[in-house]
Coordinates of C-alpha atoms in Angstrom, one line a residue:
T3 CA -2.6 -9.3 4.5
L4 CA -0.3 -10.8 2.2
T5 CA -2.4 -14.7 2.8
R6 CA -5.7 -15.8 1.8
N7 CA -6.1 -16.8 6.3
R8 CA -8.1 -19.3 5.2
M9 CA -6.2 -22.1 6.5
T10 CA -5.7 -25.4 6.2
V11 CA -4.6 -28.7 8.4
E12 CA -2.1 -30.2 5.5
Q13 CA -0.1 -32.6 8.5
I14 CA 0.1 -34.0 11.6
Y15 CA 2.1 -35.8 13.0
G16 CA 1.7 -38.2 16.7
D17 CA 3.2 -41.4 16.6
G18 CA 5.7 -40.5 14.4
S19 CA 4.4 -40.7 11.0
W20 CA 3.0 -37.6 8.5
R21 CA -1.5 -37.8 7.6
S22 CA -1.9 -36.1 5.6
S23 CA -5.5 -36.9 7.9
F24 CA -5.8 -38.8 11.4
P25 CA -8.4 -41.4 12.6
K26 CA -11.1 -41.1 15.2
S27 CA -9.5 -44.3 16.7
P28 CA -10.6 -45.1 20.6
E29 CA -7.9 -47.4 20.5
N30 CA -6.1 -44.7 19.2
P31 CA -4.4 -42.8 22.3
T32 CA -1.9 -39.9 20.3
W33 CA -4.8 -39.7 17.5
G34 CA -8.3 -39.4 19.7
A35 CA -6.3 -37.2 21.2
I36 CA -5.0 -35.1 19.0
G37 CA -9.0 -34.5 17.5
K38 CA -9.6 -33.9 21.1
N39 CA -7.7 -30.6 21.6
M40 CA -7.8 -29.6 18.1
S41 CA -12.1 -29.6 18.4
L42 CA -11.9 -28.5 21.8
N43 CA -8.4 -25.7 22.2
N44 CA -10.6 -23.0 20.0
D45 CA -13.2 -20.3 20.3
V46 CA -14.9 -20.8 16.8
T47 CA -18.1 -19.8 17.1
E48 CA -21.5 -20.4 14.1
K49 CA -21.6 -17.5 12.5
D50 CA -24.8 -17.3 9.4
G51 CA -24.8 -21.0 9.9
A52 CA -21.5 -21.6 9.2
P53 CA -18.3 -21.7 11.1
A54 CA -16.6 -18.9 12.5
G55 CA -14.1 -18.1 13.7
E56 CA -9.6 -17.0 13.7
P57 CA -8.5 -19.2 10.5
T58 CA -6.1 -20.9 12.5
E59 CA -8.5 -21.9 14.5
L60 CA -10.9 -22.5 12.0
A61 CA -8.8 -25.1 10.2
L62 CA -8.0 -27.6 13.1
Y63 CA -11.7 -27.4 14.4
E64 CA -13.0 -28.0 11.0
A65 CA -9.8 -31.0 10.3
A66 CA -11.3 -32.8 13.9
L67 CA -15.0 -32.1 12.3
N68 CA -13.7 -34.4 9.1
A69 CA -12.0 -36.7 11.1
G70 CA -15.1 -37.2 13.7
Y71 CA -14.7 -35.1 16.0
D72 CA -17.6 -32.8 16.8
R73 CA -17.1 -31.1 19.7
E74 CA -20.5 -30.2 19.8
E75 CA -20.7 -34.0 21.2
L76 CA -17.4 -33.2 22.7
E77 CA -18.4 -30.8 25.0
R78 CA -21.3 -32.8 26.0
E79 CA -19.3 -35.3 27.5
T80 CA -15.7 -32.3 29.2
P81 CA -17.3 -29.5 29.7
R82 CA -15.5 -25.8 28.5
I83 CA -14.7 -24.4 32.4
T84 CA -12.8 -21.9 32.4
A85 CA -9.2 -20.7 29.5
I86 CA -6.2 -18.9 29.1
P87 CA -6.3 -16.9 26.4
F88 CA -3.3 -16.9 23.4
D89 CA -1.0 -13.7 24.6
S90 CA 2.2 -12.9 22.0
E91 CA 4.4 -13.8 25.4
R92 CA 4.0 -17.4 26.2
K93 CA 2.4 -18.1 22.5
L94 CA 0.4 -21.0 24.1
M95 CA -3.4 -21.2 24.1
T96 CA -5.4 -23.2 27.2
T97 CA -8.5 -24.8 28.5
L98 CA -9.7 -26.9 31.1
H99 CA -12.6 -29.2 30.9
S100 CA -14.3 -31.5 33.2
S101 CA -14.2 -34.9 33.3
E102 CA -14.8 -38.4 34.4
G103 CA -10.9 -38.4 35.9
G104 CA -10.9 -35.2 37.0
V105 CA -10.6 -31.8 34.8
I106 CA -7.9 -32.3 31.5
A107 CA -6.2 -29.2 30.3
Y108 CA -5.8 -29.4 26.4
I109 CA -2.6 -26.9 25.5
K110 CA -1.8 -25.7 22.0
G111 CA 0.5 -23.6 20.7
A112 CA 4.2 -22.5 19.4
P113 CA 6.4 -26.0 18.9
E114 CA 9.2 -24.3 21.1
Q115 CA 6.4 -23.4 23.8
V116 CA 5.2 -26.1 24.8
L117 CA 7.7 -28.8 24.2
E118 CA 9.9 -27.1 27.0
R119 CA 6.8 -27.0 28.7
C120 CA 6.5 -30.9 27.8
T121 CA 7.8 -34.4 30.6
T122 CA 6.3 -37.0 28.2
T123 CA 4.3 -38.0 25.6
I124 CA 1.3 -39.6 25.6
E125 CA 2.7 -42.7 23.6
K126 CA 5.9 -43.0 26.0
V127 CA 3.7 -42.0 30.0
G128 CA 7.5 -41.9 32.0
K129 CA 9.9 -42.0 29.2
A130 CA 12.0 -39.5 28.4
L131 CA 11.1 -36.8 25.5
E132 CA 12.9 -37.0 22.6
L133 CA 12.0 -32.9 22.6
E134 CA 15.5 -32.2 19.9
S135 CA 13.9 -34.8 17.5
I136 CA 10.8 -33.2 17.4
L137 CA 12.3 -29.3 17.5
E138 CA 13.9 -30.8 14.2
E139 CA 10.7 -31.7 12.1
A140 CA 8.7 -28.4 13.5
T141 CA 11.6 -26.7 12.4
R142 CA 11.5 -28.7 9.3
M143 CA 7.8 -27.8 8.1
A144 CA 8.6 -24.1 9.2
N145 CA 11.1 -24.1 7.0
Q146 CA 9.2 -25.3 4.2
G147 CA 6.6 -22.7 4.6
Y148 CA 3.9 -24.7 6.7
R149 CA 3.0 -22.5 10.8
V150 CA 3.1 -25.8 12.8
L151 CA 2.0 -25.6 15.8
A152 CA 2.6 -28.3 19.4
L153 CA -0.6 -29.9 21.0
A154 CA -0.3 -31.3 24.8
M155 CA -2.3 -32.3 27.1
R156 CA -2.4 -32.0 31.0
Q157 CA -4.7 -34.0 33.2
F158 CA -5.5 -33.2 37.2
P159 CA -7.8 -34.7 39.5
E160 CA -9.2 -32.0 40.7
R161 CA -9.8 -28.4 39.1
P162 CA -7.0 -26.4 40.0
R163 CA -7.3 -23.3 42.7
Q164 CA -5.3 -21.1 41.1
V165 CA -6.2 -21.4 36.6
L166 CA -2.7 -19.3 36.3
P167 CA 0.4 -20.6 33.5
E168 CA 2.8 -21.0 35.6
V169 CA 0.3 -23.9 37.6
V170 CA -1.1 -25.8 34.4
E171 CA 1.0 -25.0 31.8
G172 CA 3.7 -27.4 33.0
D173 CA 4.6 -31.0 33.4
L174 CA 2.8 -31.7 29.9
T175 CA 2.1 -34.4 27.3
F176 CA 3.0 -34.4 24.4
L177 CA 0.3 -34.8 21.5
G178 CA 2.1 -34.0 18.3
L179 CA 2.6 -31.4 15.3
A180 CA -0.6 -30.2 12.9
A181 CA 1.5 -28.5 10.6
L182 CA -0.6 -26.1 8.4
I183 CA -0.2 -23.6 5.7
D184 CA -2.6 -20.3 4.2
P185 CA -2.2 -20.3 1.1
V186 CA -0.8 -17.4 -0.4
R187 CA -2.4 -14.6 -2.5
S188 CA -2.5 -14.7 -6.2
E189 CA -2.3 -11.2 -6.3
V190 CA 0.8 -10.5 -3.8
P191 CA 3.9 -11.4 -5.2
Q192 CA 3.0 -8.9 -8.4
A193 CA 2.2 -5.9 -6.0
V194 CA 5.1 -6.7 -3.7
E195 CA 6.7 -7.0 -7.2
D196 CA 5.6 -3.6 -7.6
C197 CA 6.3 -2.5 -4.3
L198 CA 9.9 -2.8 -4.6
T199 CA 10.1 -1.5 -8.3
A200 CA 8.6 1.6 -6.8
G201 CA 11.1 1.8 -4.0
I202 CA 9.5 0.7 -1.5
A203 CA 10.6 -2.0 0.6
P204 CA 8.3 -4.4 2.9
I205 CA 8.9 -5.8 5.5
M206 CA 7.6 -9.5 6.8
I207 CA 6.5 -9.1 10.7
T208 CA 5.1 -11.8 12.3
G209 CA 4.8 -14.8 15.4
D210 CA 5.5 -17.3 13.3
H211 CA 8.4 -19.4 13.2
P212 CA 11.6 -17.8 11.2
G213 CA 11.5 -20.1 9.3
T214 CA 7.8 -20.4 7.8
A215 CA 8.4 -16.4 8.2
T216 CA 11.4 -16.9 5.6
A217 CA 10.2 -19.8 3.0
I218 CA 7.0 -17.1 2.5
A219 CA 9.2 -14.7 2.4
A220 CA 11.3 -16.2 -0.4
R221 CA 7.8 -17.2 -2.1
L222 CA 6.7 -13.2 -2.1
G223 CA 10.3 -12.0 -3.0
I224 CA 10.4 -10.2 -0.1
I225 CA 14.0 -11.4 0.5
D226 CA 16.5 -13.6 -0.8
E227 CA 19.0 -13.9 2.2
E228 CA 19.0 -15.0 4.7
K229 CA 20.9 -12.4 6.7
S230 CA 17.8 -10.3 6.0
L231 CA 15.9 -11.9 9.3
L232 CA 15.8 -10.9 12.2
T233 CA 13.6 -12.5 15.5
G234 CA 12.0 -11.0 18.9
K235 CA 14.2 -12.4 20.6
Q236 CA 17.1 -10.7 19.2
L237 CA 15.7 -7.8 19.0
A238 CA 14.5 -8.0 22.8
E239 CA 18.8 -8.3 23.2
M240 CA 19.4 -5.1 21.1
S241 CA 19.4 -1.5 22.4
D242 CA 17.4 1.1 20.0
D243 CA 20.7 2.1 18.3
Q244 CA 22.0 -1.1 17.5
L245 CA 18.3 -1.8 16.1
S246 CA 18.5 2.1 14.2
E247 CA 21.7 0.3 12.6
V248 CA 21.0 -2.4 11.1
A249 CA 16.9 -1.8 10.8
T250 CA 17.2 -1.0 7.0
S251 CA 18.6 -3.6 5.8
V252 CA 16.4 -6.3 8.0
R253 CA 13.5 -8.1 5.9
I254 CA 11.5 -10.5 8.5
Y255 CA 10.9 -10.0 12.1
A256 CA 9.7 -13.3 13.0
R257 CA 8.0 -14.7 16.4
V258 CA 7.6 -10.3 17.5
S259 CA 5.4 -9.5 20.2
P260 CA 3.0 -6.3 18.9
E261 CA 4.8 -4.3 21.7
Q262 CA 8.2 -4.8 19.8
K263 CA 6.2 -3.3 16.5
L264 CA 6.8 0.4 18.1
R265 CA 10.6 -0.9 18.5
I266 CA 10.4 -1.0 15.3
V267 CA 8.8 2.0 14.1
K268 CA 11.1 4.2 16.0
A269 CA 14.2 2.6 14.4
L270 CA 13.0 3.7 10.7
Q271 CA 12.1 6.3 11.6
A272 CA 15.6 6.9 13.5
K273 CA 17.3 6.5 9.8
G274 CA 14.9 9.3 7.9
E275 CA 12.7 6.3 6.3
F276 CA 9.3 7.3 6.2
V277 CA 7.0 4.2 7.4
A278 CA 3.8 2.9 6.7
M279 CA 2.9 0.3 9.6
T280 CA -0.7 -2.6 9.6
G281 CA -2.1 -4.1 11.6
D282 CA -4.9 -5.7 13.2
G283 CA -4.5 -5.9 17.7
V284 CA -5.2 -3.7 20.5
N285 CA -1.5 -4.0 21.1
D286 CA -0.6 -2.9 16.9
A287 CA -2.7 0.7 18.4
P288 CA 0.6 1.8 19.3
A289 CA 2.9 0.9 16.4
L290 CA 0.0 2.7 14.6
K291 CA 0.2 5.9 15.7
R292 CA 3.8 6.1 15.1
A293 CA 3.9 5.5 12.0
D294 CA 3.7 7.8 9.7
I295 CA 0.7 6.2 8.3
G296 CA -0.9 4.1 10.0
V297 CA -3.6 1.2 8.1
A298 CA -5.8 -0.9 10.5
M299 CA -7.7 -4.0 9.0
G300 CA -11.1 -3.2 8.4
L301 CA -12.0 -7.2 8.3
K302 CA -10.2 -8.9 11.5
G303 CA -9.4 -5.4 13.0
T304 CA -10.1 -4.8 16.3
D305 CA -11.9 -1.4 16.8
V306 CA -8.6 0.1 18.3
A307 CA -6.5 -0.2 16.6
R308 CA -8.9 1.5 13.6
E309 CA -8.9 4.6 16.1
A310 CA -6.2 4.5 15.8
A311 CA -4.7 3.9 12.5
D312 CA -5.1 7.5 10.1
M313 CA -6.4 4.8 7.0
V314 CA -8.5 1.9 7.3
L315 CA -8.0 -1.2 4.6
L316 CA -11.3 -2.2 3.6
D317 CA -10.5 -5.9 2.1
D318 CA -7.5 -6.9 4.7
N319 CA -5.8 -7.4 1.3
F320 CA -2.0 -6.6 0.9
A321 CA -2.2 -5.3 -2.9
T322 CA -4.6 -2.6 -2.5
I323 CA -2.5 -0.5 -0.4
V324 CA -0.3 -1.3 -3.8
K325 CA -3.2 0.0 -5.7
A326 CA -3.9 2.9 -3.1
I327 CA 0.1 3.8 -2.8
K328 CA -0.9 4.2 -7.6
A329 CA -3.8 6.3 -6.8
G330 CA -2.0 8.4 -4.4
R331 CA 0.3 9.6 -6.6
R332 CA -1.2 9.4 -9.9
I333 CA -4.1 12.0 -8.1
F334 CA -0.1 13.9 -6.9
D335 CA 1.3 13.7 -10.8
N336 CA -2.7 15.6 -11.8
I337 CA -2.1 18.3 -8.8
R338 CA 1.3 19.2 -9.4
K339 CA 0.3 18.8 -13.1
F340 CA -2.8 21.1 -12.7
I341 CA -0.2 24.1 -11.2
K342 CA 2.1 24.0 -13.9
D343 CA -0.6 24.4 -16.1
T344 CA -2.1 27.7 -14.3
M345 CA 0.5 29.2 -13.0
S346 CA 2.6 29.0 -16.1
S347 CA 0.1 31.3 -18.2
N348 CA -1.0 33.4 -15.7
S349 CA 2.8 34.1 -15.9
G350 CA 2.6 34.6 -19.2
E351 CA -0.5 37.1 -19.1
I352 CA 1.2 38.7 -16.0
W353 CA 4.7 38.9 -18.2
T354 CA 3.0 40.3 -21.2
L355 CA 0.6 42.7 -19.4
L356 CA 3.8 43.9 -17.4
V357 CA 6.6 44.1 -20.3
A358 CA 4.5 45.2 -23.0
P359 CA 4.0 49.2 -21.7
F360 CA 8.0 49.1 -21.6
L361 CA 8.7 48.4 -25.1
G362 CA 6.2 51.4 -25.5
L363 CA 3.7 49.4 -26.8
P364 CA -0.3 49.8 -26.2
I365 CA -1.6 48.5 -22.9
P366 CA -2.1 44.4 -24.9
L367 CA -5.4 43.2 -23.2
L368 CA -8.9 44.2 -21.2
P369 CA -9.9 42.6 -18.3
I370 CA -12.3 41.1 -20.3
H371 CA -10.2 39.3 -22.3
I372 CA -7.9 38.7 -18.6
L373 CA -10.9 36.5 -17.8
W374 CA -12.3 34.9 -20.2
I375 CA -8.6 33.4 -20.2
N376 CA -9.0 32.3 -16.8
L377 CA -12.3 30.6 -17.3
L378 CA -12.2 29.2 -20.1
T379 CA -8.3 28.9 -21.5
D380 CA -7.4 27.8 -18.0
G381 CA -10.6 26.5 -16.2
L382 CA -12.1 24.0 -18.5
P383 CA -8.1 22.1 -19.8
G384 CA -7.7 22.8 -15.4
L385 CA -10.3 21.0 -14.5
A386 CA -9.7 18.1 -17.1
F387 CA -6.4 17.5 -15.6
A388 CA -7.9 15.1 -13.2
A389 CA -9.0 12.3 -15.1
E390 CA -5.5 12.4 -16.3
P391 CA -4.4 8.3 -16.6
A392 CA -1.7 7.3 -14.3
E393 CA 1.7 8.1 -15.9
R394 CA 3.1 5.0 -17.0
D395 CA 6.7 5.0 -14.9
I396 CA 4.5 5.5 -12.2
M397 CA 5.8 2.6 -9.9
R398 CA 9.0 2.5 -11.3
R399 CA 9.9 6.3 -9.5
P400 CA 11.9 6.1 -6.3
P401 CA 9.5 7.5 -3.4
R402 CA 9.1 11.8 -3.3
P403 CA 10.9 13.1 -0.3
P404 CA 8.6 14.0 2.5
Q405 CA 9.9 17.0 3.3
E406 CA 10.3 17.7 -1.0
S407 CA 7.6 20.9 -1.3
I408 CA 5.3 20.4 -4.7
F409 CA 7.2 23.0 -7.2
E410 CA 11.3 21.5 -6.9
Q411 CA 11.8 18.4 -9.9
G412 CA 11.7 21.6 -12.6
M413 CA 8.6 23.2 -11.4
W414 CA 9.6 25.7 -10.8
Q415 CA 12.0 26.2 -13.5
H416 CA 8.9 25.6 -16.4
I417 CA 6.2 27.8 -14.7
I418 CA 9.3 30.5 -15.4
W419 CA 10.9 30.5 -18.5
V420 CA 6.5 28.9 -20.2
G421 CA 5.6 32.2 -19.1
I422 CA 8.7 34.2 -20.5
F423 CA 8.3 32.6 -23.1
V424 CA 4.3 32.6 -24.1
A425 CA 5.5 36.5 -23.4
A426 CA 7.2 36.8 -26.2
L427 CA 4.8 35.1 -28.3
S428 CA 2.2 36.7 -27.8
I429 CA 4.4 40.4 -27.8
G430 CA 6.4 40.1 -30.7
S431 CA 2.9 38.9 -32.9
M432 CA 1.3 41.9 -31.1
A433 CA 4.1 44.2 -32.4
W434 CA 4.0 42.7 -36.1
A435 CA 0.6 43.5 -36.6
I436 CA 1.0 47.1 -35.4
S437 CA 3.9 47.2 -37.9
R438 CA 1.6 46.4 -40.5
G439 CA -1.0 48.9 -39.5
V440 CA -3.6 46.6 -38.8
D441 CA -6.2 47.7 -36.5
Y442 CA -6.9 44.0 -35.1
W443 CA -3.6 43.7 -33.3
Q444 CA -5.6 43.3 -30.3
T445 CA -7.2 40.5 -31.2
I446 CA -4.4 38.7 -32.7
V447 CA -2.4 39.3 -29.1
F448 CA -5.3 37.6 -27.2
T449 CA -5.5 35.0 -29.4
V450 CA -1.3 34.2 -29.4
L451 CA -2.2 34.4 -25.5
S452 CA -5.0 31.9 -25.8
V453 CA -4.5 29.6 -27.9
S454 CA -0.1 28.9 -26.9
Q455 CA -2.1 28.4 -23.5
L456 CA -3.5 25.4 -24.7
F457 CA -1.4 24.0 -26.5
H458 CA 0.7 24.4 -23.5
S459 CA -2.2 23.0 -21.6
M460 CA -1.6 19.3 -24.1
A461 CA 1.5 19.1 -23.4
V462 CA 1.7 19.2 -19.4
R463 CA -0.4 16.1 -19.2
S464 CA 2.9 14.5 -18.5
E465 CA 5.9 15.6 -16.9
T466 CA 9.0 14.0 -19.0
S467 CA 7.0 11.5 -21.9
S468 CA 5.9 12.8 -25.2
L469 CA 1.8 13.9 -26.0
F470 CA 2.7 12.0 -29.0
S471 CA 3.6 8.5 -27.3
I472 CA 1.2 8.9 -24.7
G473 CA -1.6 9.8 -27.2
L474 CA -4.1 12.4 -28.0
F475 CA -7.0 9.9 -26.8
S476 CA -5.4 9.4 -23.1
N477 CA -7.6 11.1 -21.6
T478 CA -10.5 12.4 -24.1
P479 CA -12.0 15.2 -21.0
M480 CA -9.0 17.2 -21.8
L481 CA -9.8 16.9 -25.1
G482 CA -13.3 17.9 -25.4
A483 CA -12.0 20.6 -23.2
V484 CA -9.0 21.7 -25.5
T485 CA -11.6 21.8 -28.3
L486 CA -14.8 23.6 -26.4
A487 CA -11.9 26.5 -25.8
F488 CA -11.2 26.5 -29.1
A489 CA -14.3 26.7 -30.3
L490 CA -15.2 29.2 -28.1
Q491 CA -12.4 31.6 -28.8
M492 CA -13.0 31.2 -32.2
G493 CA -16.6 32.2 -31.7
L494 CA -15.0 35.6 -30.0
V495 CA -13.7 36.3 -32.9
Y496 CA -16.2 35.8 -35.5
I497 CA -19.4 36.4 -34.3
P498 CA -20.4 39.6 -34.8
V499 CA -22.5 39.6 -31.6
M500 CA -18.9 38.3 -29.1
N501 CA -17.2 40.5 -31.6
T502 CA -19.7 43.2 -30.1
I503 CA -19.1 42.2 -26.6
F504 CA -15.4 41.1 -25.9
H505 CA -14.3 44.0 -28.8
T506 CA -12.7 41.4 -31.4
Q507 CA -12.7 41.9 -35.2
P508 CA -12.3 38.6 -37.5
L509 CA -9.1 37.7 -38.2
P510 CA -8.8 37.1 -42.2
A511 CA -7.2 33.1 -42.9
F512 CA -3.9 33.7 -43.4
D513 CA -3.3 36.2 -40.0
L514 CA -5.5 32.8 -38.0
L515 CA -2.8 31.1 -39.5
V516 CA 0.0 32.7 -38.3
C517 CA -1.8 32.9 -34.5
L518 CA -1.5 29.0 -34.4
L519 CA 1.4 28.5 -35.6
V520 CA 2.8 30.9 -33.3
S521 CA 0.6 29.3 -30.7
S522 CA 2.1 26.2 -31.2
L523 CA 6.1 26.8 -30.9
V524 CA 4.1 26.3 -27.0
L525 CA 3.9 22.7 -28.0
V526 CA 7.8 22.1 -29.3
A527 CA 9.3 24.1 -26.6
V528 CA 7.9 21.6 -23.6
E529 CA 8.3 18.5 -25.7
I530 CA 12.1 19.8 -26.0
E531 CA 12.1 21.0 -22.2
K532 CA 10.9 16.5 -21.5
W533 CA 13.3 15.3 -24.5
L534 CA 16.7 16.8 -22.6
I535 CA 14.7 15.6 -18.6
R536 CA 14.7 11.6 -20.3
R537 CA 18.3 12.3 -20.6
G538 CA 18.6 13.9 -17.8
V539 CA 20.1 16.7 -19.4
I540 CA 17.9 19.7 -16.7
Y541 CA 16.8 19.0 -13.0
K542 CA 18.3 16.2 -12.2
S543 CA 17.7 15.2 -8.4

């Protein structure tokens, strides 16, 4: 998910020198054997008239084809008999082919695994293998970010009776090293930076050489210190408790088998971390199932991995995961805003209806007024919260603890104080109107309560940023909903037919202006609350 998965063979090491390409040369046994190994030892197939397969094998196949080693032609001369597939324990793949002299086996895999099984080289038959110098060369290339494979072969006078790794993959002849490059996706470095800014720690788990993994991780910004790396061999020697102690500081796991992914997930969860795990193979299924969020690859993932996962990534791109995190945070924020707005409004209605009689005042609202407020004043702006864009700091916040209630971070306090404040404004305007002896006092309290909720809907579009900094037009559906609700409210006040239905009366211009000014105090109060939050005075976590 971090790279383009379109690998290319950059260099070949055969006779002691690196080359960006190699010739089809019958006179040179090294290059001929390397070309045949790269062409025959893979499972590339044809799909829609073009080669298709695993990126590493496809790169080797195409490099050999470009050098003149055509697999169809070679398979007519040396057809495949059988194969020993690659597995994460051996880190090798072997194919056996018929030849004039008997049977020839071509092997490719991790340099340390191949070289320990080699006893000679094709150019120095019978001489001691210079193991250390070859391994140093492989390590040097890996440290530059190359994926390095070792190529080898073995000849048999006849087909082995048992085609087993311990029988076939021994006493090998070393052919050379192939260095491949897997270009990093251009969007991934920024996605990794976004993760780190958002308090999410990206961890690379790979079967590659530690040097290769470190070089790529440093290029992506995942690590800047080598001590953040742990190999599969080191992991196997650690107890679960030991792994749990270091798991939160490790950023790269190299030469790791898929089975060890499950141990890594458990170790992180034991330290209280919320773990998202990606995978594509059958062996990844247990880790995907155990992770808090299992993410399977949709393009190259197996059916088993997709079934075990919670989410399937259709484009196999890490940047898409980061976009999904941002989208998830935005949705969660907007749900909070909707709940905050609706419950604050209902709280204001409840306090108004409950407190007014205790103060010796008449019932402030009729049932039809309450239905109108819940349907229009709450309903229209509530729907518009779905269109609220992500806040500017959405990917600069630390992750929310999974066990945290949705009413945390000051929401329940906001609901209580806003409800009381709106009720105070409504009852105060009601008392003011009654003291003046006007008979349209109920229309005044109805208008104040309705319009104050519209101001509140605009105010809570952001939990911390001022409405004036995010802009009135950044959510046009909200602006339209508030404008429409206000227009309908004015229709109830000034249209005669609506006066009859809703028992309202037209308000003089002065009284309407007072209602609007009193209602706008809700916006002022919420803006003051957000100002205090930004300065860390209230609701500090």
